[in-house]
PDB file of C-alpha atoms in Angstrom:
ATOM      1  CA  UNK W   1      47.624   3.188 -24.511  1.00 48.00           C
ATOM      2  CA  UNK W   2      45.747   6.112 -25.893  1.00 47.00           C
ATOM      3  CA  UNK W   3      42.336   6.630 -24.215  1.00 46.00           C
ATOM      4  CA  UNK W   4      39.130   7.697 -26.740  1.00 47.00           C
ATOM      5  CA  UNK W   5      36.111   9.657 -25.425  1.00 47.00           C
ATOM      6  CA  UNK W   6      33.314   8.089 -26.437  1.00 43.00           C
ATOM      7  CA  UNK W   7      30.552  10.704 -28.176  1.00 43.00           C
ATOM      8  CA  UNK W   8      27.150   9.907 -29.487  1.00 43.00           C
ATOM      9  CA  UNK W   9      25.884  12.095 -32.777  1.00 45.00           C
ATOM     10  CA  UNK W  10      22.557  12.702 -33.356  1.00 43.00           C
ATOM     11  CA  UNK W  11      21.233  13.692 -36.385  1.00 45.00           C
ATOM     12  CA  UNK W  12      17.729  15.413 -36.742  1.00 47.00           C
ATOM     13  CA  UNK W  13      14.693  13.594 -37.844  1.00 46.00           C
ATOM     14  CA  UNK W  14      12.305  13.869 -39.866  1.00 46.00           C
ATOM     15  CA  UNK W  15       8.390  13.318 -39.581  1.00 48.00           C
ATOM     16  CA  UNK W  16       9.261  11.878 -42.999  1.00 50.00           C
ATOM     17  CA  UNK W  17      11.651   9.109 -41.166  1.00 46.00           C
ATOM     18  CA  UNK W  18       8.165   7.883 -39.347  1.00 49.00           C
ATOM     19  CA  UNK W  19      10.598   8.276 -36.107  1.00 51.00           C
ATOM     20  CA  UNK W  20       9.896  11.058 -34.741  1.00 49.00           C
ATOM     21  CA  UNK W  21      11.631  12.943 -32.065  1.00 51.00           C
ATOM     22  CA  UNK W  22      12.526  10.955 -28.685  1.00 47.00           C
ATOM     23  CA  UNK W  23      11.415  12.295 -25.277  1.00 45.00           C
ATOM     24  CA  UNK W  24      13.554  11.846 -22.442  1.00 48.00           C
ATOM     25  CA  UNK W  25      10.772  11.884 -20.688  1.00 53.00           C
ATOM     26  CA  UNK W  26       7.917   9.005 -20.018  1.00 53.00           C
ATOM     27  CA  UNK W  27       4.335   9.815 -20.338  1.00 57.00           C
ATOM     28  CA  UNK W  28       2.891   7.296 -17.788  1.00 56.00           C
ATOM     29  CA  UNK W  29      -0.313   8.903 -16.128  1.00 60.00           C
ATOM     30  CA  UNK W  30      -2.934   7.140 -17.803  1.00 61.00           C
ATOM     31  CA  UNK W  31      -1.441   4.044 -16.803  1.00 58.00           C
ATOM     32  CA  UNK W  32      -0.700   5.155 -12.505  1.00 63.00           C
ATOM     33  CA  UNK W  33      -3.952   2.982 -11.292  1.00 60.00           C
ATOM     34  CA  UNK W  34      -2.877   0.102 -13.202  1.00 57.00           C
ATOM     35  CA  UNK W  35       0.890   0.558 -12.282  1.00 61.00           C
ATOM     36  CA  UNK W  36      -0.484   0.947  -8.347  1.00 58.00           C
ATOM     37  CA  UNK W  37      -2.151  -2.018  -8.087  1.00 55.00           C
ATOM     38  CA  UNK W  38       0.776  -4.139  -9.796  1.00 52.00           C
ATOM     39  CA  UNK W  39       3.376  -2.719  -7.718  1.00 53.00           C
ATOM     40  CA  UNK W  40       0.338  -3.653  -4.474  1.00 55.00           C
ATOM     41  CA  UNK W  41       0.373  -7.097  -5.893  1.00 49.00           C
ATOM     42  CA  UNK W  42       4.296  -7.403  -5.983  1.00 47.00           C
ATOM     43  CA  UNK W  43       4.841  -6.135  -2.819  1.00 52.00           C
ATOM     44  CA  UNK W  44       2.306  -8.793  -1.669  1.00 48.00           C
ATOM     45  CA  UNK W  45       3.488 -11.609  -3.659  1.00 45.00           C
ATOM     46  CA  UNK W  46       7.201 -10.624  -2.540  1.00 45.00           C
ATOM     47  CA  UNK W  47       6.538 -10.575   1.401  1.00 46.00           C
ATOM     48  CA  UNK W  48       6.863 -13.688   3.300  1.00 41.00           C
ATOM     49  CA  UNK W  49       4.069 -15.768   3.493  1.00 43.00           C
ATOM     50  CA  UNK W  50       2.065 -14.502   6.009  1.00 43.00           C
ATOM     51  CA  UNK W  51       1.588 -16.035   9.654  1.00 47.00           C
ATOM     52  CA  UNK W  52      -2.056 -14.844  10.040  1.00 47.00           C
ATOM     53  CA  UNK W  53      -4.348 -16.865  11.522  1.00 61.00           C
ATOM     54  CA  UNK W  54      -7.855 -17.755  10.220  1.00 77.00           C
ATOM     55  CA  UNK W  55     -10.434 -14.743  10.531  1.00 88.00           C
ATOM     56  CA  UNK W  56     -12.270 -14.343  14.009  1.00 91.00           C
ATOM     57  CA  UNK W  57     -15.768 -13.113  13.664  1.00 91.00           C
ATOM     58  CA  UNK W  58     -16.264  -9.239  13.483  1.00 94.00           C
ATOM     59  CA  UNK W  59     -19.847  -7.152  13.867  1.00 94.00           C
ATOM     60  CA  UNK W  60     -19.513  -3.949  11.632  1.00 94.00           C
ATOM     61  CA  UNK W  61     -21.897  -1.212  13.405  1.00 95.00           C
ATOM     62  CA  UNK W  62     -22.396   1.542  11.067  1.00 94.00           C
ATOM     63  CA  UNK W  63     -19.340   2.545   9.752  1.00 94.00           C
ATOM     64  CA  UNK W  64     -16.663   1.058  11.728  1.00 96.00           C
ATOM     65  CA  UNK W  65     -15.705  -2.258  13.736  1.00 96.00           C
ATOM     66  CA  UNK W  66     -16.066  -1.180  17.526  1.00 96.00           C
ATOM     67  CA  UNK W  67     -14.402  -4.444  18.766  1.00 96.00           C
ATOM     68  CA  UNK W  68     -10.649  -5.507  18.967  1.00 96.00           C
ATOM     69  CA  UNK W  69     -10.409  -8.386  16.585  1.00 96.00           C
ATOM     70  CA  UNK W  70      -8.355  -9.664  19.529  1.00 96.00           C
ATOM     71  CA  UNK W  71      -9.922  -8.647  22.588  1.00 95.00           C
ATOM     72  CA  UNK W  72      -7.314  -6.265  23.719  1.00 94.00           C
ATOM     73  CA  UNK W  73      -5.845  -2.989  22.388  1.00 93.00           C
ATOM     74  CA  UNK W  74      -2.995  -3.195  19.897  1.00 96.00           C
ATOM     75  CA  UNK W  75       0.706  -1.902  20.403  1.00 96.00           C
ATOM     76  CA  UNK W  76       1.211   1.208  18.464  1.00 93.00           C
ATOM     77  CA  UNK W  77       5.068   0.506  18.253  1.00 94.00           C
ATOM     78  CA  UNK W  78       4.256  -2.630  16.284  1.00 94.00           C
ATOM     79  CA  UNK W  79       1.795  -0.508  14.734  1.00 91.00           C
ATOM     80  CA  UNK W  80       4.683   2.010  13.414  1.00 87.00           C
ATOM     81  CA  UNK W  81       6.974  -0.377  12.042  1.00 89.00           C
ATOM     82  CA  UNK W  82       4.179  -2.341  10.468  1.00 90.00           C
ATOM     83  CA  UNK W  83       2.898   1.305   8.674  1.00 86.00           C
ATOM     84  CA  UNK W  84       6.179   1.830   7.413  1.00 84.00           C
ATOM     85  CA  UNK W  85       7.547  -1.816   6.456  1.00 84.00           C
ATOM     86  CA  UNK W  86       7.334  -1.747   2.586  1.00 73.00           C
ATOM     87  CA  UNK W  87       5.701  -5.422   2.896  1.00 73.00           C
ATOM     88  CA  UNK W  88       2.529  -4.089   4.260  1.00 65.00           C
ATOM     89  CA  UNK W  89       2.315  -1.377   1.789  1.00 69.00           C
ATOM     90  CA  UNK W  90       0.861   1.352   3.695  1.00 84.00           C
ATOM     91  CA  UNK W  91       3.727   3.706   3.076  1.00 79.00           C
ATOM     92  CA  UNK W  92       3.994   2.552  -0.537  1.00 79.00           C
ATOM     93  CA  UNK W  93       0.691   4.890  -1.513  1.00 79.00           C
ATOM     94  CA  UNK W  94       0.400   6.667   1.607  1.00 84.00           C
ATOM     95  CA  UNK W  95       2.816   9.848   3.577  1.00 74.00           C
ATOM     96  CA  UNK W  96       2.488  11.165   6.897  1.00 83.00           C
ATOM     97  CA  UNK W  97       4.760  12.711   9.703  1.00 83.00           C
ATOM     98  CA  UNK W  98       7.755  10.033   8.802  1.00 82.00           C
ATOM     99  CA  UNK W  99      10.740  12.448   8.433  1.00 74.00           C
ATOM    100  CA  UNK W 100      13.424   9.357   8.353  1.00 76.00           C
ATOM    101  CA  UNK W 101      11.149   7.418   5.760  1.00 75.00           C
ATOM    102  CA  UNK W 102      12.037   8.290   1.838  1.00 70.00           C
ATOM    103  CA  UNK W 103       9.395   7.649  -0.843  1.00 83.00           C
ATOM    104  CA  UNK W 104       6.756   7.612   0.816  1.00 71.00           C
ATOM    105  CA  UNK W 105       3.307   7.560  -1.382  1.00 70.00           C
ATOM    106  CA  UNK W 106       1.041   9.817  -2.717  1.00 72.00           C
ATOM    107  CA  UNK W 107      -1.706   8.017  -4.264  1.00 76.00           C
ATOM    108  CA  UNK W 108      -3.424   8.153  -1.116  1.00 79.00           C
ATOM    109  CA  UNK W 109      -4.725  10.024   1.716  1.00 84.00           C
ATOM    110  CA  UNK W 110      -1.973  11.702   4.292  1.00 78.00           C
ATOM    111  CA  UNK W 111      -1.819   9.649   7.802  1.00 83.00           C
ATOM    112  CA  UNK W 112      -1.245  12.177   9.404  1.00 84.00           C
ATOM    113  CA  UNK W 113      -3.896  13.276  11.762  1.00 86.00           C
ATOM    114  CA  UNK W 114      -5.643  10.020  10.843  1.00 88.00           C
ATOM    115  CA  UNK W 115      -6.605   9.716  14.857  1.00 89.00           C
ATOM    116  CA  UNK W 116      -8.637  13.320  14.304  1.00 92.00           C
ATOM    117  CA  UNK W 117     -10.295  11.936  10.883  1.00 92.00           C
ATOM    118  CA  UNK W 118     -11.419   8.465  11.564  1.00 92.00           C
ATOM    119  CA  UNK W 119     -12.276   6.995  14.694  1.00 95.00           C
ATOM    120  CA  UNK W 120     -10.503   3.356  16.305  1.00 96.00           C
ATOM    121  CA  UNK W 121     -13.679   1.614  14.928  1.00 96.00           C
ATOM    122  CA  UNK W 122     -13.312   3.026  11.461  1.00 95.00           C
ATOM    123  CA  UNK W 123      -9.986   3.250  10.907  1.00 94.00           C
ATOM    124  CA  UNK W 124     -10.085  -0.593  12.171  1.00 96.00           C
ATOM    125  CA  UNK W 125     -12.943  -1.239   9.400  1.00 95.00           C
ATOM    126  CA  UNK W 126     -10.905   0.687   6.942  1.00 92.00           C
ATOM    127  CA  UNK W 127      -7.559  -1.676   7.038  1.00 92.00           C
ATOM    128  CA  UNK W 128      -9.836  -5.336   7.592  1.00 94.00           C
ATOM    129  CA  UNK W 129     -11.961  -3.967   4.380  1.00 92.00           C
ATOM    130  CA  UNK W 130     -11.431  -1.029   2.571  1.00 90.00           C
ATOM    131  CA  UNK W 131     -13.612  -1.791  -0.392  1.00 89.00           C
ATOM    132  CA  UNK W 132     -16.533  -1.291   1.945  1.00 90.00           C
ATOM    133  CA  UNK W 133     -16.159   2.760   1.678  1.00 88.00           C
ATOM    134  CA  UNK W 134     -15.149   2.346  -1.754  1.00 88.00           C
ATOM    135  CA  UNK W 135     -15.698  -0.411  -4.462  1.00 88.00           C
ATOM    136  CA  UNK W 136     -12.690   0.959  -6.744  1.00 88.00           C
ATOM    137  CA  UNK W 137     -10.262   1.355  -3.819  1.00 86.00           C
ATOM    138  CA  UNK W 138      -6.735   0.074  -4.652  1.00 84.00           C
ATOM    139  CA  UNK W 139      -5.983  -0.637  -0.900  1.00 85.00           C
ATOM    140  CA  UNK W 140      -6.095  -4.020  -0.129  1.00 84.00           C
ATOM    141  CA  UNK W 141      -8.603  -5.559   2.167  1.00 85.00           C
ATOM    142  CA  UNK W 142      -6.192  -7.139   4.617  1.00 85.00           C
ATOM    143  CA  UNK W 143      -8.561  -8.852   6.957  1.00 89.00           C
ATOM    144  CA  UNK W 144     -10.770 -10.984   4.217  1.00 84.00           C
ATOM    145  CA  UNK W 145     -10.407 -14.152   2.729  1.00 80.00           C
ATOM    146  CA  UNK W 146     -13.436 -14.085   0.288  1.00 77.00           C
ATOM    147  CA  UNK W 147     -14.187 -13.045  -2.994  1.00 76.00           C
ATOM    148  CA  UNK W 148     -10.636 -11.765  -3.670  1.00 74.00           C
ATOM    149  CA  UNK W 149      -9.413 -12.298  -7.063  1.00 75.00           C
ATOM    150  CA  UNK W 150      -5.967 -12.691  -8.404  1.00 74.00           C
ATOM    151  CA  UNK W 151      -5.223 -14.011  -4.969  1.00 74.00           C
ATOM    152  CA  UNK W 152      -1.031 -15.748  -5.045  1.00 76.00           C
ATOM    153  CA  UNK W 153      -1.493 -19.142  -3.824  1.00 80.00           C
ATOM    154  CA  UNK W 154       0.449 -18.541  -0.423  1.00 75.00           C
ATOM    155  CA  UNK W 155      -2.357 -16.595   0.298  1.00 72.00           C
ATOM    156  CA  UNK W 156      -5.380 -17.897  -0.710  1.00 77.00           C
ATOM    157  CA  UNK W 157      -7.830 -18.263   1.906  1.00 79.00           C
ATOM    158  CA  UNK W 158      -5.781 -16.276   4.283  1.00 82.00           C
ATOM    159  CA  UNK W 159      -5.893 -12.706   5.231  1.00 86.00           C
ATOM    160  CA  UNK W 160      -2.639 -10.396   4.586  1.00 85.00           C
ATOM    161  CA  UNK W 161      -2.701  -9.355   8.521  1.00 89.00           C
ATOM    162  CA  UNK W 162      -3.344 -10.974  11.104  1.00 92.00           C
ATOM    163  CA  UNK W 163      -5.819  -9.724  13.974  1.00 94.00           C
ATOM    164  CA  UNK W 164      -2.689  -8.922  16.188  1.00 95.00           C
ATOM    165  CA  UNK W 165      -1.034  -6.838  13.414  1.00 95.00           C
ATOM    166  CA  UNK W 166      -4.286  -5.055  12.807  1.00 94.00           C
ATOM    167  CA  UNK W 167      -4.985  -3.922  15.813  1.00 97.00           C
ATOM    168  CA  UNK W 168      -1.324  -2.361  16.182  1.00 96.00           C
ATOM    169  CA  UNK W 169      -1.835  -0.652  12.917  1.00 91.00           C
ATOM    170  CA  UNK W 170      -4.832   1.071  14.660  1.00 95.00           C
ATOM    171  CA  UNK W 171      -3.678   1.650  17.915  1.00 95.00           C
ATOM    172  CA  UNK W 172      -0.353   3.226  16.069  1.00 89.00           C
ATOM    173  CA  UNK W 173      -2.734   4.978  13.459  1.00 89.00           C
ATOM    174  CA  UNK W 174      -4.908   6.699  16.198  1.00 94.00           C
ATOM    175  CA  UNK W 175      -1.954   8.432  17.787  1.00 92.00           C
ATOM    176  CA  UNK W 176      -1.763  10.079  14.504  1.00 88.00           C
ATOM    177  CA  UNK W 177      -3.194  13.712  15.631  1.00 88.00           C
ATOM    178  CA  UNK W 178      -2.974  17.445  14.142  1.00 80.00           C
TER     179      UNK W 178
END
């Protein structure tokens, strides 16, 4: 049996044709915040339906939540592997000192040194609602239950994280120093 190589000819276009010259390459930044939040909203849609319980009551002083949601400090080993599971998201936009974790994000700020930058309270305010420091943010709020919209059924009138998980995710996060 006689084996043929298979080649692919090209001939030059031109602006004549209406076609143009292809790119190999895919012009896609005017479209990254839209493209964020869908691949957010897959990730979410995607992960198991959550186990969270229903919201315990929270006082926001100032700029931060100075109270464990649960009454007790969080497990920053939890905390890790919650940071870096893809189902949470955090390491889908954000990077930090993760050398065994590829593709890590970029869309938002660097954990790393996040205990130096933000206190427990705010970085604790920060992951329950995120929209609070900034109306526009793509992070989700993952402690809130109201006036969410495009919400997947599974999760409607639950919060992404529970308490428990929260509190890891800030006890991990404020071991996070330069």
């Amino acid at each position: 049996m006689m084996e043929r190589a298979l080649t692919r000819r090209c001939a030059p276009t031109s602006p004549a044709s209406g076609r143009g010259k292809w790119s190999s390459r895919l012009d896609l930044s005017s479209h990254i915040p839209s493209i964020v939040a869908a691949v957010i909203t897959l990730s979410l849609a995607l992960a198991l339906p959550t186990q969270a319980e229903e919201l315990v009551p929270y006082t926001i002083v100032g700029d931060g939540i100075p109270d464990s949601l649960t009454g007790s400090p969080g497990d920053a080993a939890r905390g890790r592997a919650l940071v870096l599971a893809r189902t949470t998201t955090c390491i889908l936009c954000h990077s930090g000192p993760f050398p065994e974790t590829r593709f890590q994000g970029d869309l938002a700020p660097d954990l790393g040194g996040a205990g130096n930058r933000w206190s427990v309270s705010q970085l604790r305010l920060r992951l329950v609602d995120a929209s609070r420091f900034n109306p526009e943010t793509i992070m989700p709020s993952y402690y809130r239950n109201d006036g969410l919209v495009r919400v997947r059924r599974n999760f409607a009138g639950k919060p992404i994280l529970s308490a428990a998980e929260i509190e890891d995710i800030v006890a991990f996060l404020a071991t996070l120093r330069d």
